[in-house]
Coordinates of N, CA and C in Angstrom, one line a residue:
M1 N -18.5 -19.3 2.6 CA -18.2 -18.3 1.6 C -16.8 -18.6 0.9
D2 N -16.8 -18.5 -0.4 CA -15.5 -18.9 -1.1 C -14.7 -17.6 -1.2
M3 N -13.7 -17.5 -0.3 CA -12.8 -16.3 -0.2 C -11.9 -16.2 -1.4
S4 N -11.7 -17.3 -2.2 CA -10.8 -17.2 -3.3 C -11.4 -16.3 -4.4
R5 N -12.7 -16.1 -4.4 CA -13.3 -15.3 -5.4 C -13.4 -13.9 -5.1
G6 N -13.2 -13.5 -3.9 CA -13.2 -12.1 -3.5 C -14.5 -11.7 -2.8
V7 N -14.4 -11.0 -1.8 CA -15.5 -10.5 -1.0 C -15.5 -8.9 -1.2
P8 N -16.7 -8.4 -1.5 CA -16.7 -6.9 -1.7 C -16.5 -6.2 -0.4
V9 N -15.7 -5.2 -0.4 CA -15.4 -4.4 0.8 C -15.4 -3.0 0.5
Q10 N -15.6 -2.2 1.5 CA -15.4 -0.7 1.4 C -13.9 -0.5 1.9
V11 N -13.2 0.2 1.1 CA -11.8 0.5 1.4 C -11.6 2.0 1.7
H12 N -10.9 2.2 2.8 CA -10.6 3.6 3.3 C -9.1 3.7 3.3
V13 N -8.5 4.6 2.6 CA -7.1 4.8 2.6 C -6.7 6.2 3.0
E14 N -5.8 6.4 3.9 CA -5.3 7.7 4.3 C -3.8 7.7 4.2
T15 N -3.2 8.7 3.6 CA -1.8 8.8 3.5 C -1.3 10.2 4.0
W16 N -0.2 10.2 4.6 CA 0.4 11.4 5.1 C 1.8 11.5 4.5
V17 N 2.2 12.6 3.8 CA 3.4 12.7 3.1 C 4.2 13.9 3.7
D18 N 5.5 13.6 4.0 CA 6.4 14.7 4.4 C 7.6 14.7 3.5
Q19 N 7.6 15.5 2.5 CA 8.6 15.5 1.4 C 9.1 16.9 1.1
D20 N 10.4 17.1 1.1 CA 11.0 18.4 0.8 C 10.3 19.5 1.6
G21 N 10.0 19.3 2.9 CA 9.5 20.3 3.7 C 8.0 20.5 3.5
E22 N 7.4 19.8 2.5 CA 6.0 20.0 2.2 C 5.2 18.8 2.9
K23 N 4.1 19.1 3.5 CA 3.3 18.1 4.2 C 2.0 18.0 3.4
E24 N 1.6 16.7 3.2 CA 0.3 16.5 2.5 C -0.5 15.4 3.2
H25 N -1.8 15.5 3.1 CA -2.6 14.4 3.7 C -3.7 14.1 2.7
H26 N -3.9 12.9 2.3 CA -4.9 12.5 1.4 C -5.7 11.4 2.0
Q27 N -7.0 11.4 1.6 CA -7.8 10.2 2.0 C -9.0 10.0 1.0
F28 N -9.4 8.7 0.9 CA -10.5 8.4 0.0 C -11.1 7.1 0.4
D29 N -12.3 6.9 0.0 CA -13.1 5.7 0.2 C -13.5 5.2 -1.1
E30 N -13.2 3.9 -1.4 CA -13.6 3.3 -2.7 C -14.1 1.9 -2.4
P31 N -14.9 1.4 -3.3 CA -15.3 0.0 -3.2 C -14.1 -0.9 -3.7
G32 N -14.0 -2.0 -3.1 CA -12.9 -2.9 -3.5 C -13.2 -4.3 -3.2
Q33 N -12.3 -5.2 -3.2 CA -12.5 -6.6 -2.9 C -11.3 -7.2 -2.2
V34 N -11.6 -8.2 -1.4 CA -10.6 -8.9 -0.6 C -10.6 -10.4 -1.1
V35 N -9.4 -10.9 -1.3 CA -9.3 -12.3 -1.6 C -8.3 -12.9 -0.6
Q36 N -8.7 -14.0 0.0 CA -7.8 -14.6 1.0 C -7.3 -15.9 0.5
L37 N -6.0 -16.1 0.5 CA -5.4 -17.3 0.1 C -4.4 -17.7 1.2
G38 N -4.9 -18.7 2.0 CA -4.1 -19.1 3.2 C -3.9 -18.0 4.1
D39 N -2.7 -17.6 4.5 CA -2.5 -16.5 5.5 C -2.3 -15.2 4.7
T40 N -2.4 -15.2 3.4 CA -2.2 -14.0 2.6 C -3.5 -13.4 2.2
W41 N -3.7 -12.1 2.5 CA -4.9 -11.4 2.1 C -4.5 -10.4 0.9
Y42 N -5.3 -10.3 -0.1 CA -5.2 -9.3 -1.2 C -6.3 -8.4 -1.1
V43 N -6.0 -7.1 -0.9 CA -7.1 -6.1 -0.9 C -6.9 -5.3 -2.2
R44 N -7.9 -5.2 -3.0 CA -7.8 -4.6 -4.4 C -8.8 -3.5 -4.5
Y45 N -8.4 -2.4 -5.2 CA -9.3 -1.3 -5.5 C -8.7 -0.5 -6.6
I46 N -9.5 0.4 -7.2 CA -9.0 1.3 -8.3 C -8.8 2.7 -7.6
E47 N -7.6 3.2 -7.7 CA -7.3 4.5 -7.1 C -8.0 5.6 -7.8
P48 N -8.7 6.5 -7.1 CA -9.4 7.6 -7.7 C -8.4 8.6 -8.3
G49 N -8.8 9.3 -9.3 CA -7.8 10.2 -9.9 C -7.8 10.0 -11.4
D50 N -6.9 10.7 -12.1 CA -6.9 10.7 -13.6 C -6.5 9.4 -14.2
E51 N -5.6 8.7 -13.5 CA -5.0 7.5 -14.1 C -5.8 6.2 -13.8
H52 N -6.7 6.3 -12.8 CA -7.5 5.1 -12.4 C -6.6 3.8 -12.3
L53 N -5.5 4.0 -11.5 CA -4.5 2.9 -11.4 C -5.1 1.8 -10.5
P54 N -4.9 0.5 -10.9 CA -5.3 -0.5 -9.9 C -4.3 -0.6 -8.8
V55 N -4.8 -0.8 -7.6 CA -3.9 -0.9 -6.4 C -4.2 -2.2 -5.7
T56 N -3.2 -3.0 -5.3 CA -3.3 -4.2 -4.5 C -2.4 -4.1 -3.3
F57 N -3.0 -4.3 -2.2 CA -2.2 -4.5 -0.9 C -2.2 -6.0 -0.7
K58 N -1.0 -6.6 -0.6 CA -0.8 -8.0 -0.3 C -0.3 -8.0 1.1
I59 N -1.2 -8.6 2.0 CA -0.9 -8.6 3.4 C -0.6 -10.0 3.8
Q60 N 0.7 -10.2 4.3 CA 1.1 -11.6 4.7 C 1.2 -11.6 6.2
G61 N 0.0 -11.9 6.8 CA -0.1 -11.9 8.2 C 0.3 -10.6 8.8
T62 N 1.0 -10.6 9.9 CA 1.4 -9.3 10.5 C 2.9 -9.0 10.1
E63 N 3.5 -9.9 9.2 CA 4.9 -9.8 9.0 C 5.3 -8.9 7.8
A64 N 4.5 -8.9 6.8 CA 4.9 -8.1 5.6 C 3.7 -7.6 4.8
V65 N 3.8 -6.4 4.3 CA 2.8 -5.9 3.4 C 3.4 -5.4 2.2
T66 N 2.9 -5.7 1.0 CA 3.4 -5.3 -0.3 C 2.3 -4.4 -0.9
L67 N 2.7 -3.2 -1.4 CA 1.8 -2.3 -2.1 C 2.2 -2.4 -3.5
I68 N 1.2 -2.7 -4.4 CA 1.4 -2.8 -5.8 C 0.5 -1.8 -6.5
R69 N 1.0 -0.8 -7.1 CA 0.3 0.3 -7.7 C 0.5 0.3 -9.2
G70 N -0.6 0.3 -10.0 CA -0.4 0.2 -11.4 C -0.3 -1.2 -11.8
S71 N -0.2 -1.5 -13.0 CA 0.0 -2.9 -13.5 C 1.2 -2.9 -14.5
S72 N 1.7 -4.0 -14.8 CA 2.9 -4.1 -15.6 C 2.7 -3.5 -17.0
N73 N 1.4 -3.3 -17.4 CA 1.2 -2.7 -18.7 C 0.9 -1.2 -18.6
N74 N 1.0 -0.6 -17.4 CA 1.0 0.8 -17.2 C 2.4 1.4 -17.3
D75 N 2.4 2.7 -17.6 CA 3.7 3.4 -17.6 C 4.3 3.5 -16.2
T76 N 3.3 3.7 -15.2 CA 3.7 3.8 -13.8 C 3.4 2.5 -13.1
H77 N 4.3 1.9 -12.5 CA 4.1 0.6 -11.8 C 5.1 0.6 -10.7
V78 N 4.6 0.5 -9.5 CA 5.5 0.4 -8.3 C 5.1 -0.7 -7.4
R79 N 6.1 -1.4 -6.9 CA 5.8 -2.5 -5.9 C 6.7 -2.2 -4.7
L80 N 6.1 -1.8 -3.6 CA 6.9 -1.5 -2.4 C 6.6 -2.5 -1.4
Q81 N 7.6 -3.0 -0.7 CA 7.4 -4.0 0.3 C 7.8 -3.4 1.7
F82 N 6.9 -3.7 2.6 CA 7.1 -3.2 4.0 C 7.3 -4.3 4.9
I83 N 8.4 -4.4 5.6 CA 8.7 -5.4 6.6 C 9.2 -4.6 7.8
A84 N 8.5 -4.8 9.0 CA 8.8 -3.9 10.1 C 10.3 -4.0 10.5
E85 N 10.8 -2.8 10.6 CA 12.2 -2.6 11.0 C 13.2 -3.1 10.0
K86 N 12.8 -3.3 8.8 CA 13.7 -3.8 7.8 C 13.8 -2.8 6.6
Q87 N 14.9 -2.8 5.9 CA 15.1 -2.0 4.7 C 14.9 -3.0 3.5
V88 N 14.1 -2.6 2.5 CA 13.8 -3.4 1.4 C 14.0 -2.6 0.1
T89 N 14.6 -3.1 -0.9 CA 14.8 -2.4 -2.2 C 13.6 -2.8 -3.1
A90 N 13.1 -1.8 -3.8 CA 11.9 -2.0 -4.6 C 12.2 -1.3 -6.0
Q91 N 11.3 -1.6 -6.9 CA 11.5 -1.1 -8.3 C 10.3 -0.1 -8.6
Y92 N 10.7 1.1 -9.0 CA 9.6 2.1 -9.4 C 9.7 2.3 -10.9
H93 N 8.7 1.7 -11.6 CA 8.7 1.9 -13.1 C 8.0 3.2 -13.4
T94 N 8.7 4.1 -14.1 CA 8.2 5.3 -14.5 C 8.3 5.4 -16.1
P95 N 7.6 6.4 -16.6 CA 7.7 6.6 -18.1 C 9.2 6.8 -18.5
Y96 N 10.0 7.2 -17.5 CA 11.4 7.6 -17.9 C 12.4 6.4 -17.5
G97 N 11.9 5.3 -17.1 CA 12.7 4.2 -16.8 C 12.5 3.7 -15.4
V98 N 13.3 2.7 -14.9 CA 13.1 2.1 -13.6 C 14.0 2.7 -12.6
I99 N 13.5 3.1 -11.5 CA 14.2 3.7 -10.4 C 14.2 2.8 -9.2
P100 N 15.4 2.4 -8.8 CA 15.4 1.5 -7.6 C 15.2 2.4 -6.3
V101 N 14.3 2.0 -5.5 CA 14.1 2.8 -4.2 C 14.1 1.9 -3.0
E102 N 14.4 2.4 -1.9 CA 14.5 1.6 -0.7 C 13.4 2.1 0.3
T103 N 12.7 1.1 0.9 CA 11.7 1.5 1.9 C 12.4 1.0 3.2
I104 N 12.2 1.9 4.3 CA 12.6 1.5 5.6 C 11.3 1.7 6.4
T105 N 10.9 0.7 7.2 CA 9.6 0.7 7.9 C 9.9 0.6 9.4
P106 N 9.9 1.8 10.1 CA 10.1 1.8 11.5 C 8.9 1.2 12.2
R107 N 7.7 1.3 11.7 CA 6.5 0.8 12.4 C 5.5 0.3 11.4
M108 N 4.9 -0.9 11.8 CA 3.8 -1.5 11.0 C 2.9 -2.3 12.0
D109 N 1.6 -1.9 11.9 CA 0.6 -2.6 12.7 C -0.4 -3.2 11.8
V110 N -0.7 -4.5 11.9 CA -1.7 -5.1 11.0 C -2.7 -5.9 11.9
A111 N -4.0 -5.7 11.6 CA -5.0 -6.5 12.3 C -6.0 -7.0 11.3
L112 N -6.3 -8.3 11.3 CA -7.3 -8.8 10.3 C -8.4 -9.6 11.0
N113 N -9.6 -9.5 10.5 CA -10.7 -10.2 11.0 C -11.4 -11.1 10.0
N114 N -11.8 -12.3 10.4 CA -12.6 -13.1 9.4 C -14.1 -12.9 9.5
E115 N -14.6 -12.6 10.7 CA -16.1 -12.5 10.9 C -16.4 -11.2 11.5
P116 N -16.9 -10.2 10.8 CA -17.0 -10.2 9.3 C -15.6 -9.8 8.7
T117 N -15.5 -10.0 7.5 CA -14.2 -9.8 6.8 C -13.8 -8.3 6.9
G118 N -12.6 -8.1 7.4 CA -12.2 -6.7 7.5 C -10.8 -6.7 8.1
G119 N -10.2 -5.5 8.2 CA -8.9 -5.4 8.8 C -8.4 -4.0 8.6
E120 N -7.2 -3.8 9.1 CA -6.5 -2.5 9.0 C -5.0 -2.7 9.0
A121 N -4.3 -1.8 8.3 CA -2.9 -1.8 8.3 C -2.4 -0.4 8.5
Y122 N -1.5 -0.2 9.4 CA -0.9 1.2 9.6 C 0.6 1.0 9.4
I123 N 1.1 1.8 8.5 CA 2.6 1.7 8.1 C 3.2 3.0 8.1
E124 N 4.3 3.1 8.8 CA 5.2 4.3 8.7 C 6.4 3.9 8.0
Y125 N 6.8 4.6 6.9 CA 8.0 4.3 6.2 C 8.7 5.5 5.6
R126 N 10.0 5.3 5.4 CA 10.8 6.3 4.8 C 11.2 5.7 3.4
L127 N 11.3 6.6 2.4 CA 11.7 6.2 1.1 C 13.0 6.9 0.7
S128 N 13.9 6.2 0.1 CA 15.1 6.8 -0.4 C 15.5 6.2 -1.7
A129 N 16.2 6.9 -2.5 CA 16.7 6.5 -3.8 C 18.1 6.9 -4.0
N130 N 19.0 6.0 -4.4 CA 20.4 6.3 -4.6 C 21.0 6.9 -3.3
G131 N 20.6 6.4 -2.2 CA 21.1 6.9 -0.9 C 20.6 8.2 -0.5
Q132 N 19.7 8.8 -1.3 CA 19.1 10.1 -1.0 C 17.7 9.9 -0.3
H133 N 17.5 10.6 0.8 CA 16.2 10.5 1.5 C 15.2 11.3 0.6
I134 N 14.1 10.6 0.3 CA 13.1 11.2 -0.5 C 12.0 11.8 0.4
G135 N 11.5 11.0 1.4 CA 10.5 11.5 2.2 C 10.0 10.5 3.3
D136 N 9.2 11.0 4.2 CA 8.6 10.2 5.2 C 7.1 10.0 5.0
Y137 N 6.6 8.9 5.1 CA 5.2 8.6 4.8 C 4.5 7.8 5.9
R138 N 3.2 8.0 6.0 CA 2.4 7.2 6.8 C 1.2 6.7 6.0
L139 N 0.8 5.5 6.2 CA -0.3 5.0 5.4 C -1.2 4.2 6.3
R140 N -2.5 4.5 6.1 CA -3.5 3.7 6.9 C -4.5 3.1 5.9
L141 N -4.7 1.8 6.0 CA -5.6 1.1 5.1 C -6.7 0.5 6.0
L142 N -7.9 0.7 5.8 CA -9.0 0.1 6.5 C -9.9 -0.6 5.5
F143 N -10.4 -1.8 5.7 CA -11.4 -2.4 4.8 C -12.4 -3.2 5.6
N144 N -13.6 -3.1 5.2 CA -14.7 -3.8 5.8 C -15.7 -4.3 4.8
A145 N -16.2 -5.5 5.1 CA -17.3 -6.1 4.2 C -18.6 -5.4 4.6

Protein backbone atom coordinates (compact mmCIF):
# COMPACT_ATOMS: atom_id res chain seq x y z
CA MET A 1 0.00 0.00 0.00
CA ASP A 2 1.37 3.41 -0.96
CA MET A 3 1.18 5.37 2.28
CA SER A 4 2.34 8.58 0.62
CA ARG A 5 -1.08 8.86 -1.04
CA GLY A 6 -3.12 8.64 2.11
CA VAL A 7 -5.14 5.90 3.72
CA PRO A 8 -8.80 6.61 4.54
CA VAL A 9 -9.40 6.51 8.30
CA GLN A 10 -12.15 7.27 10.76
CA VAL A 11 -11.02 10.07 13.07
CA HIS A 12 -12.34 10.50 16.61
CA VAL A 13 -11.37 13.68 18.46
CA GLU A 14 -12.21 14.57 22.04
CA THR A 15 -11.25 17.81 23.74
CA TRP A 16 -11.64 19.00 27.29
CA VAL A 17 -11.33 22.73 27.97
CA ASP A 18 -10.95 24.41 31.36
CA GLN A 19 -10.88 28.15 30.71
CA ASP A 20 -11.93 31.04 32.99
CA GLY A 21 -13.63 28.60 35.36
CA GLU A 22 -15.75 27.21 32.49
CA LYS A 23 -15.38 23.54 31.60
CA GLU A 24 -16.30 22.18 28.18
CA HIS A 25 -16.10 18.79 26.53
CA HIS A 26 -16.40 18.28 22.77
CA GLN A 27 -16.19 15.16 20.66
CA PHE A 28 -16.79 14.25 17.06
CA ASP A 29 -16.14 11.54 14.49
CA GLU A 30 -15.18 12.47 10.95
CA PRO A 31 -13.71 10.70 7.93
CA GLY A 32 -10.08 11.60 7.34
CA GLN A 33 -6.86 10.31 5.88
CA VAL A 34 -3.42 9.37 7.08
CA VAL A 35 -0.21 9.93 5.15
CA GLN A 36 2.99 8.41 6.47
CA LEU A 37 6.36 9.84 5.43
CA GLY A 38 9.21 8.07 7.20
CA ASP A 39 8.62 8.39 10.95
CA THR A 40 6.16 11.25 10.51
CA TRP A 41 2.42 10.64 10.27
CA TYR A 42 -0.05 13.25 9.02
CA VAL A 43 -3.68 12.80 10.06
CA ARG A 44 -6.03 15.11 8.17
CA TYR A 45 -9.74 15.82 8.41
CA ILE A 46 -12.22 18.69 8.06
CA GLU A 47 -13.46 20.02 11.40
CA PRO A 48 -17.24 19.98 11.70
CA GLY A 49 -18.89 23.32 12.32
CA ASP A 50 -19.57 26.54 10.47
CA GLU A 51 -16.06 27.20 9.23
CA HIS A 52 -15.19 23.70 7.93
CA LEU A 53 -11.55 24.29 8.83
CA PRO A 54 -9.00 21.77 7.61
CA VAL A 55 -7.08 20.20 10.49
CA THR A 56 -3.79 18.31 10.31
CA PHE A 57 -2.07 16.49 13.14
CA LYS A 58 1.62 16.01 12.35
CA ILE A 59 2.86 13.19 14.58
CA GLN A 60 6.64 12.81 14.76
CA GLY A 61 7.02 9.47 16.49
CA THR A 62 6.35 9.78 20.21
CA GLU A 63 8.46 12.94 20.49
CA ALA A 64 6.37 15.75 19.06
CA VAL A 65 2.87 16.45 17.79
CA THR A 66 1.91 19.56 15.82
CA LEU A 67 -1.71 20.63 15.44
CA ILE A 68 -2.38 22.77 12.36
CA ARG A 69 -5.91 24.20 12.22
CA GLY A 70 -7.08 26.25 9.27
CA SER A 71 -4.84 27.04 6.34
CA SER A 72 -2.72 30.05 5.56
CA ASN A 73 -5.50 31.44 3.35
CA ASN A 74 -8.07 31.30 6.20
CA ASP A 75 -8.54 34.20 8.62
CA THR A 76 -8.01 31.75 11.46
CA HIS A 77 -4.85 29.70 11.30
CA VAL A 78 -3.11 28.17 14.26
CA ARG A 79 -0.12 25.91 14.53
CA LEU A 80 0.48 24.51 18.02
CA GLN A 81 3.40 22.24 18.76
CA PHE A 82 3.41 19.83 21.67
CA ILE A 83 6.64 18.38 23.02
CA ALA A 84 6.36 16.49 26.31
CA GLU A 85 7.48 18.59 29.28
CA LYS A 86 8.57 21.49 27.06
CA GLN A 87 7.28 25.01 26.47
CA VAL A 88 6.91 25.95 22.81
CA THR A 89 5.91 29.32 21.32
CA ALA A 90 3.33 29.25 18.53
CA GLN A 91 1.54 31.71 16.27
CA TYR A 92 -2.22 32.14 16.36
CA HIS A 93 -3.41 34.00 13.26
CA THR A 94 -6.80 35.65 13.86
CA PRO A 95 -8.82 38.16 11.83
CA TYR A 96 -7.40 40.76 14.25
CA GLY A 97 -3.74 39.90 13.82
CA VAL A 98 -1.17 37.39 15.01
CA ILE A 99 -1.10 36.44 18.69
CA PRO A 100 1.97 34.64 20.02
CA VAL A 101 0.93 31.84 22.40
CA GLU A 102 2.90 29.33 24.44
CA THR A 103 2.01 25.68 24.90
CA ILE A 104 3.33 23.76 27.89
CA THR A 105 2.73 20.01 27.65
CA PRO A 106 2.95 18.16 30.98
CA ARG A 107 1.81 14.88 29.42
CA MET A 108 1.79 13.34 25.96
CA ASP A 109 1.18 9.70 25.03
CA VAL A 110 1.36 8.53 21.42
CA ALA A 111 0.81 5.01 20.04
CA LEU A 112 0.91 4.20 16.30
CA ASN A 113 0.15 0.96 14.44
CA ASN A 114 0.95 -0.05 10.88
CA GLU A 115 -1.19 -3.18 10.58
CA PRO A 116 -3.94 -2.06 10.37
CA THR A 117 -3.19 1.64 10.11
CA GLY A 118 -4.25 3.45 13.24
CA GLY A 119 -3.14 5.16 16.35
CA GLU A 120 -3.90 7.52 19.15
CA ALA A 121 -2.47 10.58 20.81
CA TYR A 122 -3.39 11.94 24.21
CA ILE A 123 -2.09 15.40 25.05
CA GLU A 124 -2.51 17.53 28.17
CA TYR A 125 -1.42 21.11 27.64
CA ARG A 126 -1.64 24.60 29.07
CA LEU A 127 -1.95 27.66 26.88
CA SER A 128 -0.69 31.12 27.78
CA ALA A 129 -0.31 34.41 25.92
CA ASN A 130 1.80 37.37 27.01
CA GLY A 131 2.59 35.54 30.24
CA GLN A 132 -1.13 35.20 31.05
CA HIS A 133 -2.58 31.73 31.61
CA ILE A 134 -5.41 31.18 29.11
CA GLY A 135 -6.56 27.68 29.99
CA ASP A 136 -5.87 23.99 30.49
CA TYR A 137 -6.70 21.56 27.73
CA ARG A 138 -6.77 17.85 27.10
CA LEU A 139 -6.94 16.37 23.63
CA ARG A 140 -7.48 12.80 22.49
CA LEU A 141 -7.07 11.79 18.85
CA LEU A 142 -7.95 8.27 17.68
CA PHE A 143 -7.76 7.13 14.08
CA ASN A 144 -8.33 3.77 12.46
CA ALA A 145 -8.42 2.48 8.92
